[in-house]
mmCIF file of C-alpha atoms and ligand atoms in Angstrom:
data_model
loop_
_atom_site.group_PDB
_atom_site.id
_atom_site.type_symbol
_atom_site.label_atom_id
_atom_site.label_comp_id
_atom_site.label_asym_id
_atom_site.label_seq_id
_atom_site.Cartn_x
_atom_site.Cartn_y
_atom_site.Cartn_z
ATOM 1 C CA MET Z 1 21.154 -10.644 29.421
ATOM 2 C CA LYS Z 2 23.130 -13.181 27.431
ATOM 3 C CA LYS Z 3 24.216 -11.903 24.044
ATOM 4 C CA VAL Z 4 23.791 -14.406 21.241
ATOM 5 C CA ALA Z 5 26.502 -14.591 18.635
ATOM 6 C CA LEU Z 6 25.220 -13.863 15.152
ATOM 7 C CA LYS Z 7 26.999 -16.807 13.618
ATOM 8 C CA ASP Z 8 24.800 -19.190 15.613
ATOM 9 C CA GLN Z 9 21.552 -17.773 14.340
ATOM 10 C CA SER Z 10 20.105 -16.557 11.116
ATOM 11 C CA PHE Z 11 19.490 -12.906 10.336
ATOM 12 C CA ILE Z 12 15.929 -11.712 10.925
ATOM 13 C CA PRO Z 13 15.000 -9.179 8.232
ATOM 14 C CA TYR Z 14 12.372 -6.482 8.859
ATOM 15 C CA GLY Z 15 9.994 -8.129 6.432
ATOM 16 C CA GLN Z 16 9.836 -11.191 4.207
ATOM 17 C CA GLN Z 17 7.432 -13.136 2.007
ATOM 18 C CA TRP Z 18 6.171 -16.627 2.821
ATOM 19 C CA ILE Z 19 5.990 -18.888 -0.226
ATOM 20 C CA ASP Z 20 4.958 -22.519 0.261
ATOM 21 C CA GLU Z 21 4.662 -25.592 -1.980
ATOM 22 C CA GLU Z 22 1.068 -24.745 -2.855
ATOM 23 C CA ASP Z 23 2.167 -21.345 -4.208
ATOM 24 C CA ILE Z 24 4.934 -22.971 -6.239
ATOM 25 C CA GLN Z 25 2.518 -25.552 -7.635
ATOM 26 C CA ALA Z 26 0.076 -22.812 -8.653
ATOM 27 C CA VAL Z 27 2.792 -20.972 -10.583
ATOM 28 C CA ASN Z 28 4.025 -24.255 -12.072
ATOM 29 C CA ASN Z 29 0.575 -25.048 -13.393
ATOM 30 C CA VAL Z 30 0.431 -21.769 -15.274
ATOM 31 C CA LEU Z 31 3.887 -22.319 -16.761
ATOM 32 C CA LYS Z 32 2.639 -25.615 -18.203
ATOM 33 C CA SER Z 33 -0.628 -24.098 -19.472
ATOM 34 C CA ALA Z 34 -1.499 -22.340 -22.739
ATOM 35 C CA PHE Z 35 -1.613 -18.801 -21.317
ATOM 36 C CA LEU Z 36 1.252 -17.082 -19.558
ATOM 37 C CA THR Z 37 -0.541 -13.743 -19.808
ATOM 38 C CA CYS Z 38 -4.044 -12.466 -20.718
ATOM 39 C CA GLY Z 39 -5.394 -15.867 -19.618
ATOM 40 C CA PRO Z 40 -8.034 -17.156 -17.206
ATOM 41 C CA ILE Z 41 -6.000 -16.888 -13.991
ATOM 42 C CA VAL Z 42 -5.977 -13.087 -14.192
ATOM 43 C CA ASP Z 43 -9.796 -13.109 -14.127
ATOM 44 C CA GLN Z 44 -9.865 -15.677 -11.343
ATOM 45 C CA PHE Z 45 -7.545 -13.590 -9.205
ATOM 46 C CA GLU Z 46 -9.571 -10.437 -9.827
ATOM 47 C CA VAL Z 47 -12.850 -12.154 -8.927
ATOM 48 C CA ALA Z 48 -11.345 -13.647 -5.759
ATOM 49 C CA LEU Z 49 -9.809 -10.332 -4.695
ATOM 50 C CA ALA Z 50 -13.030 -8.374 -5.262
ATOM 51 C CA LYS Z 51 -14.917 -10.976 -3.230
ATOM 52 C CA LYS Z 52 -12.363 -10.857 -0.428
ATOM 53 C CA VAL Z 53 -12.431 -7.071 -0.052
ATOM 54 C CA GLU Z 54 -16.153 -6.767 -0.872
ATOM 55 C CA SER Z 55 -15.789 -4.485 -3.880
ATOM 56 C CA GLN Z 56 -17.677 -4.868 -7.141
ATOM 57 C CA PHE Z 57 -14.591 -4.807 -9.333
ATOM 58 C CA ALA Z 58 -10.883 -5.557 -9.083
ATOM 59 C CA ILE Z 59 -8.199 -5.027 -11.717
ATOM 60 C CA ALA Z 60 -4.826 -6.775 -11.411
ATOM 61 C CA VAL Z 61 -1.826 -4.746 -12.584
ATOM 62 C CA SER Z 62 1.954 -4.985 -12.723
ATOM 63 C CA SER Z 63 2.667 -3.067 -9.495
ATOM 64 C CA GLY Z 64 1.158 -0.867 -6.805
ATOM 65 C CA THR Z 65 2.809 2.071 -8.529
ATOM 66 C CA ALA Z 66 1.097 1.198 -11.825
ATOM 67 C CA ALA Z 67 -2.174 0.969 -9.873
ATOM 68 C CA LEU Z 68 -1.667 4.495 -8.515
ATOM 69 C CA HIS Z 69 -0.745 5.850 -11.951
ATOM 70 C CA LEU Z 70 -3.885 4.287 -13.458
ATOM 71 C CA CYS Z 71 -6.004 5.919 -10.740
ATOM 72 C CA SER Z 72 -4.499 9.289 -11.658
ATOM 73 C CA LEU Z 73 -5.326 8.612 -15.322
ATOM 74 C CA VAL Z 74 -8.904 7.601 -14.562
ATOM 75 C CA LEU Z 75 -9.415 10.733 -12.490
ATOM 76 C CA ASP Z 76 -7.977 12.673 -15.436
ATOM 77 C CA LEU Z 77 -5.608 14.756 -13.314
ATOM 78 C CA LYS Z 78 -4.253 17.732 -15.222
ATOM 79 C CA PRO Z 79 -1.563 20.370 -14.730
ATOM 80 C CA GLY Z 80 -2.992 22.833 -12.254
ATOM 81 C CA ASP Z 81 -4.905 20.157 -10.341
ATOM 82 C CA LYS Z 82 -3.808 19.538 -6.776
ATOM 83 C CA VAL Z 83 -3.856 16.276 -4.832
ATOM 84 C CA ILE Z 84 -3.489 15.987 -1.067
ATOM 85 C CA VAL Z 85 -0.912 13.339 -0.099
ATOM 86 C CA PRO Z 86 0.358 12.627 3.437
ATOM 87 C CA SER Z 87 4.047 13.489 3.890
ATOM 88 C CA ILE Z 88 4.829 10.101 5.443
ATOM 89 C CA THR Z 89 4.395 7.482 2.724
ATOM 90 C CA PHE Z 90 6.330 5.659 0.031
ATOM 91 C CA LEU Z 91 7.493 7.721 -2.969
ATOM 92 C CA ALA Z 92 4.959 6.198 -5.354
ATOM 93 C CA THR Z 93 1.921 7.837 -3.729
ATOM 94 C CA ALA Z 94 3.116 11.335 -4.635
ATOM 95 C CA ASN Z 95 4.871 10.358 -7.878
ATOM 96 C CA ALA Z 96 1.545 9.114 -9.270
ATOM 97 C CA VAL Z 97 0.316 12.710 -9.076
ATOM 98 C CA LYS Z 98 3.459 14.144 -10.668
ATOM 99 C CA TYR Z 99 3.239 11.652 -13.606
ATOM 100 C CA MET Z 100 0.196 13.680 -14.710
ATOM 101 C CA GLY Z 101 1.858 17.062 -14.367
ATOM 102 C CA ALA Z 102 -0.497 17.749 -11.464
ATOM 103 C CA ASP Z 103 0.677 19.108 -8.143
ATOM 104 C CA VAL Z 104 1.012 17.537 -4.698
ATOM 105 C CA ILE Z 105 -0.029 19.206 -1.461
ATOM 106 C CA PHE Z 106 1.845 17.469 1.316
ATOM 107 C CA ALA Z 107 -0.347 17.142 4.388
ATOM 108 C CA ASP Z 108 1.130 16.814 7.838
ATOM 109 C CA VAL Z 109 0.561 13.646 9.881
ATOM 110 C CA ASP Z 110 0.053 12.568 13.470
ATOM 111 C CA THR Z 111 3.288 12.485 15.503
ATOM 112 C CA GLU Z 112 2.402 9.090 16.990
ATOM 113 C CA THR Z 113 0.653 7.094 14.233
ATOM 114 C CA GLY Z 114 2.024 8.803 11.127
ATOM 115 C CA LEU Z 115 -1.547 9.014 9.791
ATOM 116 C CA MET Z 116 -3.111 12.108 8.212
ATOM 117 C CA SER Z 117 -5.785 13.435 10.558
ATOM 118 C CA TYR Z 118 -8.944 15.325 9.672
ATOM 119 C CA GLU Z 119 -7.302 18.573 10.836
ATOM 120 C CA HIS Z 120 -4.265 17.954 8.630
ATOM 121 C CA TYR Z 121 -6.527 17.285 5.679
ATOM 122 C CA LEU Z 122 -8.492 20.482 6.278
ATOM 123 C CA ARG Z 123 -5.308 22.523 6.509
ATOM 124 C CA ALA Z 124 -3.998 21.029 3.257
ATOM 125 C CA TYR Z 125 -7.340 21.681 1.613
ATOM 126 C CA GLU Z 126 -7.299 25.319 2.675
ATOM 127 C CA SER Z 127 -3.899 25.794 1.055
ATOM 128 C CA GLY Z 128 -5.133 24.292 -2.233
ATOM 129 C CA GLY Z 129 -8.687 25.607 -2.425
ATOM 130 C CA ASN Z 130 -10.690 24.901 -5.553
ATOM 131 C CA ASP Z 131 -7.751 23.288 -7.336
ATOM 132 C CA VAL Z 132 -7.849 20.308 -4.960
ATOM 133 C CA LYS Z 133 -9.135 17.459 -7.085
ATOM 134 C CA ALA Z 134 -8.317 14.387 -4.990
ATOM 135 C CA VAL Z 135 -6.930 12.983 -1.768
ATOM 136 C CA TYR Z 136 -4.583 9.998 -1.926
ATOM 137 C CA TYR Z 137 -5.024 8.664 1.585
ATOM 138 C CA VAL Z 138 -2.440 6.217 2.969
ATOM 139 C CA HIS Z 139 -3.330 3.568 5.565
ATOM 140 C CA LEU Z 140 0.189 3.660 6.993
ATOM 141 C CA ASN Z 141 1.423 0.446 8.652
ATOM 142 C CA GLY Z 142 -1.943 -1.150 7.831
ATOM 143 C CA GLN Z 143 -3.908 1.036 10.257
ATOM 144 C CA VAL Z 144 -7.098 2.883 9.325
ATOM 145 C CA SER Z 145 -8.012 5.796 11.563
ATOM 146 C CA ASP Z 146 -11.533 7.049 12.249
ATOM 147 C CA ASP Z 147 -10.391 10.325 10.708
ATOM 148 C CA PHE Z 148 -10.157 8.600 7.336
ATOM 149 C CA VAL Z 149 -13.928 8.130 7.452
ATOM 150 C CA LYS Z 150 -14.415 11.810 8.294
ATOM 151 C CA ILE Z 151 -12.072 12.859 5.509
ATOM 152 C CA ALA Z 152 -13.772 10.618 2.950
ATOM 153 C CA LYS Z 153 -17.210 11.931 3.874
ATOM 154 C CA ASP Z 154 -16.042 15.535 3.776
ATOM 155 C CA ALA Z 155 -14.262 15.022 0.455
ATOM 156 C CA LYS Z 156 -17.440 13.628 -1.067
ATOM 157 C CA GLN Z 157 -19.327 16.763 -0.024
ATOM 158 C CA LYS Z 158 -16.618 18.914 -1.556
ATOM 159 C CA ASN Z 159 -16.576 16.846 -4.790
ATOM 160 C CA ILE Z 160 -13.015 15.733 -4.172
ATOM 161 C CA PHE Z 161 -12.042 12.206 -5.226
ATOM 162 C CA ILE Z 162 -10.779 9.808 -2.580
ATOM 163 C CA VAL Z 163 -8.167 7.201 -3.523
ATOM 164 C CA GLU Z 164 -6.993 4.809 -0.823
ATOM 165 C CA ASP Z 165 -3.342 3.801 -0.992
ATOM 166 C CA ALA Z 166 -3.805 0.509 0.832
ATOM 167 C CA ALA Z 167 -0.416 -0.940 -0.110
ATOM 168 C CA HIS Z 168 0.048 -1.628 3.624
ATOM 169 C CA ALA Z 169 -3.504 -2.546 4.466
ATOM 170 C CA ILE Z 170 -4.798 -5.607 2.641
ATOM 171 C CA GLY Z 171 -6.735 -7.613 5.236
ATOM 172 C CA THR Z 172 -7.524 -4.645 7.496
ATOM 173 C CA LYS Z 173 -11.149 -3.987 8.373
ATOM 174 C CA HIS Z 174 -12.598 -0.802 9.807
ATOM 175 C CA SER Z 175 -15.921 0.646 10.843
ATOM 176 C CA ILE Z 176 -17.564 3.104 8.514
ATOM 177 C CA ASP Z 177 -20.638 3.794 10.593
ATOM 178 C CA ASP Z 178 -21.500 2.653 14.090
ATOM 179 C CA ASP Z 179 -22.407 -0.897 13.144
ATOM 180 C CA VAL Z 180 -20.932 -1.256 9.654
ATOM 181 C CA VAL Z 181 -17.497 -2.860 9.396
ATOM 182 C CA LYS Z 182 -15.926 -3.192 5.946
ATOM 183 C CA PRO Z 183 -12.652 -4.553 4.605
ATOM 184 C CA VAL Z 184 -10.192 -2.033 3.189
ATOM 185 C CA GLY Z 185 -10.712 -2.150 -0.567
ATOM 186 C CA SER Z 186 -14.511 -2.271 -0.399
ATOM 187 C CA CYS Z 187 -14.540 1.345 -1.623
ATOM 188 C CA ALA Z 188 -17.669 1.884 0.466
ATOM 189 C CA ILE Z 189 -16.617 5.501 1.052
ATOM 190 C CA SER Z 190 -13.883 5.966 -1.554
ATOM 191 C CA ASP Z 191 -13.682 6.090 -5.347
ATOM 192 C CA LEU Z 192 -10.737 3.789 -5.842
ATOM 193 C CA CYS Z 193 -8.381 1.715 -3.699
ATOM 194 C CA ILE Z 194 -4.971 0.337 -4.612
ATOM 195 C CA PHE Z 195 -2.923 -2.568 -3.250
ATOM 196 C CA SER Z 196 0.696 -3.596 -3.732
ATOM 197 C CA PHE Z 197 1.808 -7.211 -3.801
ATOM 198 C CA HIS Z 198 5.545 -6.599 -3.649
ATOM 199 C CA PRO Z 199 7.266 -9.365 -1.617
ATOM 200 C CA VAL Z 200 7.559 -7.239 1.509
ATOM 201 C CA LYS Z 201 3.792 -6.566 1.594
ATOM 202 C CA THR Z 202 1.288 -8.837 3.351
ATOM 203 C CA ILE Z 203 0.666 -11.076 0.316
ATOM 204 C CA THR Z 204 2.805 -11.149 -2.807
ATOM 205 C CA MET Z 205 2.713 -11.692 -6.572
ATOM 206 C CA GLY Z 206 6.492 -11.144 -6.924
ATOM 207 C CA GLU Z 207 5.752 -7.738 -8.382
ATOM 208 C CA GLY Z 208 2.138 -6.769 -8.715
ATOM 209 C CA GLY Z 209 -0.748 -4.682 -7.578
ATOM 210 C CA ALA Z 210 -4.462 -4.171 -7.938
ATOM 211 C CA ILE Z 211 -7.156 -1.524 -7.998
ATOM 212 C CA THR Z 212 -10.627 -2.008 -6.576
ATOM 213 C CA THR Z 213 -13.699 0.133 -7.249
ATOM 214 C CA ASN Z 214 -17.489 0.002 -7.381
ATOM 215 C CA ASN Z 215 -17.650 2.336 -10.366
ATOM 216 C CA GLU Z 216 -18.256 0.405 -13.588
ATOM 217 C CA HIS Z 217 -17.115 3.284 -15.771
ATOM 218 C CA TYR Z 218 -13.766 3.422 -13.942
ATOM 219 C CA TYR Z 219 -13.486 -0.348 -14.180
ATOM 220 C CA GLU Z 220 -13.890 -0.390 -17.962
ATOM 221 C CA LYS Z 221 -11.523 2.520 -18.366
ATOM 222 C CA LEU Z 222 -8.878 0.938 -16.128
ATOM 223 C CA LYS Z 223 -8.970 -2.286 -18.155
ATOM 224 C CA THR Z 224 -8.410 -0.320 -21.369
ATOM 225 C CA LEU Z 225 -5.670 1.879 -19.908
ATOM 226 C CA ARG Z 226 -3.649 -1.036 -18.505
ATOM 227 C CA HIS Z 227 -3.681 -2.545 -22.036
ATOM 228 C CA HIS Z 228 -2.292 0.302 -24.223
ATOM 229 C CA GLY Z 229 -5.674 2.010 -24.497
ATOM 230 C CA MET Z 230 -6.768 -0.771 -26.866
ATOM 231 C CA VAL Z 231 -10.511 -1.197 -27.430
ATOM 232 C CA ARG Z 232 -11.676 -4.596 -28.710
ATOM 233 C CA ASP Z 233 -15.405 -4.358 -27.968
ATOM 234 C CA PRO Z 234 -17.206 -3.798 -31.345
ATOM 235 C CA ALA Z 235 -19.946 -1.867 -29.525
ATOM 236 C CA LEU Z 236 -17.373 0.810 -28.706
ATOM 237 C CA PHE Z 237 -15.699 1.131 -32.133
ATOM 238 C CA THR Z 238 -15.899 4.655 -33.488
ATOM 239 C CA LEU Z 239 -14.420 4.175 -36.995
ATOM 240 C CA LYS Z 240 -17.303 2.143 -38.420
ATOM 241 C CA GLU Z 241 -16.016 1.998 -42.008
ATOM 242 C CA LEU Z 242 -12.646 0.603 -40.852
ATOM 243 C CA ALA Z 243 -14.066 -1.709 -38.212
ATOM 244 C CA PHE Z 244 -16.993 -3.420 -39.938
ATOM 245 C CA THR Z 245 -17.766 -5.314 -43.167
ATOM 246 C CA HIS Z 246 -20.613 -4.043 -45.384
ATOM 247 C CA GLU Z 247 -22.777 -6.602 -43.621
ATOM 248 C CA GLY Z 248 -21.906 -5.007 -40.293
ATOM 249 C CA GLN Z 249 -19.590 -7.789 -39.053
ATOM 250 C CA PRO Z 250 -16.558 -6.541 -37.089
ATOM 251 C CA TYR Z 251 -13.257 -7.483 -38.721
ATOM 252 C CA PRO Z 252 -11.576 -10.121 -36.541
ATOM 253 C CA TRP Z 253 -8.199 -8.315 -36.508
ATOM 254 C CA TYR Z 254 -9.613 -4.943 -35.707
ATOM 255 C CA TYR Z 255 -9.022 -2.911 -32.563
ATOM 256 C CA GLU Z 256 -8.729 0.799 -32.031
ATOM 257 C CA MET Z 257 -7.207 3.267 -29.612
ATOM 258 C CA SER Z 258 -8.776 6.599 -28.668
ATOM 259 C CA GLU Z 259 -6.819 7.243 -25.544
ATOM 260 C CA MET Z 260 -3.178 6.600 -24.682
ATOM 261 C CA GLY Z 261 -2.688 3.659 -22.363
ATOM 262 C CA PHE Z 262 0.190 1.614 -20.987
ATOM 263 C CA ASN Z 263 1.257 -1.976 -20.612
ATOM 264 C CA TYR Z 264 0.483 -2.363 -16.927
ATOM 265 C CA ARG Z 265 -0.919 -5.902 -17.161
ATOM 266 C CA ALA Z 266 -0.249 -8.553 -14.554
ATOM 267 C CA THR Z 267 0.659 -11.941 -16.030
ATOM 268 C CA ASP Z 268 -1.120 -15.209 -15.282
ATOM 269 C CA ILE Z 269 2.115 -16.348 -13.630
ATOM 270 C CA HIS Z 270 1.966 -13.460 -11.155
ATOM 271 C CA CYS Z 271 -1.789 -13.751 -10.673
ATOM 272 C CA ALA Z 272 -1.467 -17.471 -9.900
ATOM 273 C CA LEU Z 273 0.876 -16.565 -7.072
ATOM 274 C CA GLY Z 274 -1.458 -13.771 -5.963
ATOM 275 C CA LEU Z 275 -4.472 -16.089 -6.011
ATOM 276 C CA SER Z 276 -2.659 -18.735 -4.002
ATOM 277 C CA GLN Z 277 -1.368 -16.155 -1.503
ATOM 278 C CA LEU Z 278 -4.820 -14.615 -1.129
ATOM 279 C CA LYS Z 279 -6.050 -17.937 0.309
ATOM 280 C CA LYS Z 280 -3.583 -17.466 3.169
ATOM 281 C CA LEU Z 281 -4.428 -13.834 3.846
ATOM 282 C CA ASP Z 282 -6.573 -14.485 6.935
ATOM 283 C CA TYR Z 283 -3.882 -16.668 8.466
ATOM 284 C CA PHE Z 284 -1.137 -14.160 7.635
ATOM 285 C CA VAL Z 285 -3.151 -11.353 9.210
ATOM 286 C CA ALA Z 286 -3.910 -13.365 12.365
ATOM 287 C CA ARG Z 287 -0.257 -14.308 12.743
ATOM 288 C CA ARG Z 288 0.835 -10.689 12.247
ATOM 289 C CA GLN Z 289 -1.608 -9.647 14.977
ATOM 290 C CA GLU Z 290 -0.227 -12.326 17.311
ATOM 291 C CA ILE Z 291 3.290 -11.006 16.814
ATOM 292 C CA VAL Z 292 2.140 -7.406 17.314
ATOM 293 C CA ARG Z 293 0.560 -8.441 20.634
ATOM 294 C CA LEU Z 294 3.779 -10.141 21.765
ATOM 295 C CA TYR Z 295 5.768 -7.024 20.905
ATOM 296 C CA ASP Z 296 3.244 -4.638 22.471
ATOM 297 C CA ASP Z 297 3.214 -6.652 25.722
ATOM 298 C CA ALA Z 298 6.997 -6.615 25.840
ATOM 299 C CA PHE Z 299 7.526 -2.969 24.973
ATOM 300 C CA GLU Z 300 4.593 -1.171 26.549
ATOM 301 C CA SER Z 301 6.102 -0.976 30.029
ATOM 302 C CA LEU Z 302 9.740 -1.702 29.260
ATOM 303 C CA THR Z 303 11.110 1.824 29.390
ATOM 304 C CA SER Z 304 10.044 5.396 28.803
ATOM 305 C CA LEU Z 305 12.663 5.612 26.065
ATOM 306 C CA LEU Z 306 10.695 3.466 23.679
ATOM 307 C CA ARG Z 307 7.083 2.621 22.962
ATOM 308 C CA PRO Z 308 4.913 0.966 20.335
ATOM 309 C CA ILE Z 309 2.838 3.251 18.109
ATOM 310 C CA PRO Z 310 -0.767 3.690 19.338
ATOM 311 C CA LYS Z 311 -3.156 1.203 17.762
ATOM 312 C CA THR Z 312 -6.338 2.373 16.048
ATOM 313 C CA ASP Z 313 -7.970 -1.047 16.449
ATOM 314 C CA LEU Z 314 -5.657 -3.970 17.025
ATOM 315 C CA ASN Z 315 -8.315 -6.617 16.376
ATOM 316 C CA LEU Z 316 -9.291 -5.301 12.954
ATOM 317 C CA THR Z 317 -5.857 -4.312 11.647
ATOM 318 C CA ALA Z 318 -3.622 -6.258 9.285
ATOM 319 C CA PHE Z 319 -0.273 -4.817 10.331
ATOM 320 C CA HIS Z 320 2.199 -4.441 7.508
ATOM 321 C CA LEU Z 321 4.928 -2.991 9.716
ATOM 322 C CA TYR Z 322 5.752 -2.912 13.408
ATOM 323 C CA PRO Z 323 7.118 0.572 14.121
ATOM 324 C CA ILE Z 324 8.325 1.640 17.544
ATOM 325 C CA LEU Z 325 8.940 5.223 18.602
ATOM 326 C CA ILE Z 326 12.286 5.810 20.249
ATOM 327 C CA ASP Z 327 13.362 8.897 22.176
ATOM 328 C CA PHE Z 328 16.880 8.907 20.751
ATOM 329 C CA SER Z 329 18.034 12.047 22.549
ATOM 330 C CA ALA Z 330 17.092 10.648 25.966
ATOM 331 C CA LEU Z 331 18.604 7.303 24.992
ATOM 332 C CA LYS Z 332 21.887 9.047 24.161
ATOM 333 C CA LYS Z 333 22.282 6.866 21.085
ATOM 334 C CA ASN Z 334 21.302 7.986 17.628
ATOM 335 C CA ARG Z 335 19.190 5.925 15.250
ATOM 336 C CA TYR Z 336 22.191 4.862 13.218
ATOM 337 C CA GLN Z 337 23.862 3.392 16.329
ATOM 338 C CA VAL Z 338 20.685 1.565 17.355
ATOM 339 C CA ILE Z 339 20.246 0.148 13.834
ATOM 340 C CA GLN Z 340 23.890 -0.994 13.745
ATOM 341 C CA GLU Z 341 23.738 -2.593 17.192
ATOM 342 C CA LEU Z 342 20.544 -4.443 16.283
ATOM 343 C CA LYS Z 343 22.123 -5.531 13.013
ATOM 344 C CA ASN Z 344 25.090 -6.916 14.928
ATOM 345 C CA LEU Z 345 22.623 -8.967 16.945
ATOM 346 C CA GLY Z 346 21.111 -10.297 13.721
ATOM 347 C CA ILE Z 347 18.050 -8.069 13.644
ATOM 348 C CA GLY Z 348 17.032 -6.105 10.549
ATOM 349 C CA THR Z 349 15.194 -2.799 10.850
ATOM 350 C CA GLN Z 350 14.096 -0.036 8.493
ATOM 351 C CA VAL Z 351 12.803 3.534 8.671
ATOM 352 C CA HIS Z 352 9.335 4.102 7.173
ATOM 353 C CA TYR Z 353 9.581 6.812 5.926
ATOM 354 C CA MET Z 354 11.615 9.955 5.463
ATOM 355 C CA PRO Z 355 9.003 12.685 4.836
ATOM 356 C CA LEU Z 356 8.566 13.006 1.070
ATOM 357 C CA PRO Z 357 9.074 16.801 0.937
ATOM 358 C CA LEU Z 358 12.693 16.208 2.075
ATOM 359 C CA HIS Z 359 13.605 14.279 -1.095
ATOM 360 C CA PRO Z 360 15.644 16.346 -3.571
ATOM 361 C CA PHE Z 361 12.994 15.994 -6.297
ATOM 362 C CA TYR Z 362 10.295 17.409 -4.039
ATOM 363 C CA LYS Z 363 12.428 19.703 -1.904
ATOM 364 C CA GLU Z 364 12.906 22.228 -4.667
ATOM 365 C CA ASN Z 365 9.222 23.100 -4.905
ATOM 366 C CA TYR Z 366 7.938 22.099 -1.506
ATOM 367 C CA ARG Z 367 10.240 24.039 0.757
ATOM 368 C CA THR Z 368 7.168 25.695 2.153
ATOM 369 C CA SER Z 369 5.541 22.440 3.290
ATOM 370 C CA ASN Z 370 4.837 22.842 6.955
ATOM 371 C CA ILE Z 371 5.032 19.339 8.391
ATOM 372 C CA PRO Z 372 6.125 19.441 12.049
ATOM 373 C CA GLY Z 373 4.155 16.280 12.887
ATOM 374 C CA ALA Z 374 5.801 14.290 10.108
ATOM 375 C CA MET Z 375 9.240 15.497 11.210
ATOM 376 C CA ILE Z 376 8.598 14.313 14.776
ATOM 377 C CA TYR Z 377 7.280 10.924 13.610
ATOM 378 C CA TYR Z 378 10.292 10.515 11.329
ATOM 379 C CA SER Z 379 12.736 11.448 14.100
ATOM 380 C CA LYS Z 380 11.485 8.659 16.360
ATOM 381 C CA VAL Z 381 10.300 5.808 14.167
ATOM 382 C CA LEU Z 382 11.986 2.460 13.582
ATOM 383 C CA SER Z 383 10.332 -0.629 12.069
ATOM 384 C CA LEU Z 384 11.150 -3.936 13.760
ATOM 385 C CA PRO Z 385 10.836 -7.306 11.984
ATOM 386 C CA LEU Z 386 7.256 -8.352 11.266
ATOM 387 C CA TYR Z 387 6.250 -11.190 8.947
ATOM 388 C CA PRO Z 388 4.045 -14.230 9.481
ATOM 389 C CA LYS Z 389 6.823 -16.756 8.999
ATOM 390 C CA MET Z 390 8.611 -15.425 12.116
ATOM 391 C CA ARG Z 391 8.496 -17.991 14.887
ATOM 392 C CA ASN Z 392 7.860 -17.003 18.478
ATOM 393 C CA ASP Z 393 11.524 -17.527 19.323
ATOM 394 C CA ASP Z 394 12.429 -15.090 16.525
ATOM 395 C CA VAL Z 395 10.081 -12.563 18.144
ATOM 396 C CA LEU Z 396 11.708 -13.162 21.529
ATOM 397 C CA ARG Z 397 15.149 -12.707 19.979
ATOM 398 C CA VAL Z 398 14.043 -9.313 18.625
ATOM 399 C CA ILE Z 399 12.624 -8.314 22.012
ATOM 400 C CA ASP Z 400 15.822 -9.371 23.808
ATOM 401 C CA ALA Z 401 17.990 -7.558 21.299
ATOM 402 C CA VAL Z 402 15.971 -4.345 21.654
ATOM 403 C CA ARG Z 403 16.214 -4.633 25.457
ATOM 404 C CA ASP Z 404 19.974 -5.078 25.198
ATOM 405 C CA VAL Z 405 20.450 -2.110 22.920
ATOM 406 C CA ILE Z 406 18.246 0.155 24.998
ATOM 407 C CA ARG Z 407 19.938 -0.746 28.269
ATOM 408 C CA THR Z 408 23.589 -0.621 27.298
HETATM 409 C C1 LIG E 501 4.842 -0.478 -1.708
HETATM 410 C C2 LIG E 501 4.075 0.761 -1.757
HETATM 411 C C3 LIG E 501 3.643 1.335 -2.979
HETATM 412 C C4 LIG E 501 4.112 0.866 -4.311
HETATM 413 O O1 LIG E 501 3.872 -0.463 -4.602
HETATM 414 P P1 LIG E 501 4.804 -1.246 -5.644
HETATM 415 O O2 LIG E 501 4.039 -2.521 -5.847
HETATM 416 O O3 LIG E 501 6.127 -1.460 -4.994
HETATM 417 O O4 LIG E 501 4.895 -0.449 -6.884
HETATM 418 C C5 LIG E 501 2.814 2.447 -2.922
HETATM 419 N N1 LIG E 501 2.451 2.998 -1.761
HETATM 420 C C6 LIG E 501 2.858 2.499 -0.571
HETATM 421 C C7 LIG E 501 2.397 3.144 0.687
HETATM 422 C C8 LIG E 501 3.705 1.382 -0.530
HETATM 423 O O5 LIG E 501 4.142 0.909 0.645
#
């Protein structure tokens, strides 16, 4: 196969946003308007997002990490509480538990999909017992497994909260019962769901995130907590003599704080971008699926050294990443060599993820985590470029480059 010199062609990163003129115009309009933050576009984005994912409420925040932290606050995690987190995920999923002084139980994951199975969940639960307060489930790569439904239903019976980390999965749909299909974020079988809109995710706000829920109490609490814990609704004021005139009118300057909050707001500038991007979600998802099909067709029967990850339901999934599993020992090249050779051919790749219990911060206390499945997944996985702006000839370049590297 002919090798293409890098200088002739642009570098294909593993992921990238797609911003068009409409997005730029939307942001521009906000910059020229009266409100850069706390304005009407935040509400518009939240309403549109809730509608899209079929939840009752959505709250826009400054990042996916802030969204996870707010979920931990709403669930009132305390030292001594334990939360089950899959060992293959981004740092933020587990950190959101540690922010509260609560403890993480790292669950093992499937060697092929990287997803936490029902068995893994049960094993993690057994090790935590009555202290297990929540499960932070991750829809890795955008895929939702049937086991998630089993886990959510079991958790409900056990009075354990279910939070979906759907940073990878905006746009994915999945069946909940035989004939009920719901978008991720509907919270039909979970308490809370979070999204990230970092530029590498399926739609972007620059930096940003959101939480969806059907619980009105959580919704009100989340809005207060993202805004310093400030309460401005006179009906909720507790210090009557400070808040109201003798005639019972609330003082216009008055607000009060009963609970410590944060500044985790998303600005109107970011929400304008999010709102504009949300309009393209269906197209982005369809294009991602097209690319996944091209890759799957090319790699499925190419060689026994490499294969795509198994798909839970290709037609319903919004793929955030395109991981392949490589048998590096049989290939007689290590991952570093493969990554370098692909880079020399102009192809960017990334590893998602090193198991969290291996990180120095976690290693100290989680030496005992038994995660053979996660270690196998990690030893084989490599994410190839996947983003909607890729053209078909970019996809073919990636396929050719992978073929070259595998064969030589
Ligand atoms: C990106 C990501 C986050 C964090 O989102 P940010 O918006 O970057 O803070 C959390 N969990 C997972 C699985 C992610 O991929």
